[in-house]
Amino acid sequence: MEVPWEKAEVSCPNCLEILVLRPGLEEIWCQRCEVGYDVMESQNPKDPERTVLVLSKKRETRDRA
């Protein structure tokens, strides 16, 4: 999929901290609440010319040893 954007700022679904997404980013961690999200790009079903960024909560937890 072509990447016509440079960055996107979204709120963490858990704590509302601003997260900065960039093209090619596959995962992001919120430093405030320490929750990880997978980042996926998909076409907007209503407008195929537009890209939608989807955050889904990571299933595994980060090792804090």
CSV table of C-alpha atoms in Angstrom, one decimal:
chain,number,residue,atom,x,y,z
A,1,MET,CA,0.0,0.0,0.0
A,2,GLU,CA,1.3,3.4,-0.9
A,3,VAL,CA,2.1,5.7,2.0
A,4,PRO,CA,1.0,9.3,1.3
A,5,TRP,CA,1.4,10.4,4.9
A,6,GLU,CA,4.3,11.3,7.2
A,7,LYS,CA,2.9,10.9,10.7
A,8,ALA,CA,-0.3,10.6,12.6
A,9,GLU,CA,-1.0,11.6,16.1
A,10,VAL,CA,-3.6,9.5,18.0
A,11,SER,CA,-4.7,9.2,21.6
A,12,CYS,CA,-3.8,6.1,23.6
A,13,PRO,CA,-7.2,4.3,24.0
A,14,ASN,CA,-6.2,3.5,27.6
A,15,CYS,CA,-4.9,6.8,29.0
A,16,LEU,CA,-5.4,9.4,26.2
A,17,GLU,CA,-1.6,10.1,25.9
A,18,ILE,CA,-0.7,11.3,22.4
A,19,LEU,CA,1.0,8.6,20.4
A,20,VAL,CA,2.9,9.5,17.2
A,21,LEU,CA,2.5,6.9,14.4
A,22,ARG,CA,4.8,6.9,11.4
A,23,PRO,CA,4.6,4.8,8.1
A,24,GLY,CA,6.0,1.3,8.5
A,25,LEU,CA,5.5,1.3,12.3
A,26,GLU,CA,4.2,-2.1,13.3
A,27,GLU,CA,3.9,-1.6,17.1
A,28,ILE,CA,3.9,1.2,19.6
A,29,TRP,CA,4.1,1.4,23.3
A,30,CYS,CA,2.4,4.1,25.4
A,31,GLN,CA,5.1,5.2,27.9
A,32,ARG,CA,2.6,6.6,30.3
A,33,CYS,CA,0.4,3.5,30.9
A,34,GLU,CA,2.9,1.0,29.5
A,35,VAL,CA,0.4,-0.7,27.2
A,36,GLY,CA,1.5,-1.9,23.8
A,37,TYR,CA,-0.5,-1.8,20.6
A,38,ASP,CA,-0.1,-3.4,17.2
A,39,VAL,CA,-0.4,-0.9,14.3
A,40,MET,CA,-2.2,-2.0,11.1
A,41,GLU,CA,-3.0,-0.1,8.0
A,42,SER,CA,-6.1,-0.9,6.0
A,43,GLN,CA,-8.3,0.7,3.3
A,44,ASN,CA,-11.2,2.7,4.5
A,45,PRO,CA,-14.3,0.6,3.5
A,46,LYS,CA,-16.3,3.7,2.6
A,47,ASP,CA,-13.5,5.5,0.7
A,48,PRO,CA,-10.9,3.0,-0.7
A,49,GLU,CA,-8.6,6.0,-1.6
A,50,ARG,CA,-8.0,6.6,2.1
A,51,THR,CA,-6.0,4.7,4.6
A,52,VAL,CA,-7.2,3.8,8.1
A,53,LEU,CA,-4.8,3.2,11.0
A,54,VAL,CA,-6.0,0.6,13.5
A,55,LEU,CA,-4.5,0.1,17.0
A,56,SER,CA,-5.1,-3.3,18.6
A,57,LYS,CA,-3.9,-4.1,22.1
A,58,LYS,CA,-0.9,-6.5,22.2
A,59,ARG,CA,-1.7,-9.8,23.7
A,60,GLU,CA,1.8,-10.4,25.3
A,61,THR,CA,3.2,-8.3,28.1
A,62,ARG,CA,6.6,-6.6,28.0
A,63,ASP,CA,9.2,-8.2,30.2
A,64,ARG,CA,10.0,-5.8,33.0
A,65,ALA,CA,13.0,-7.7,34.5
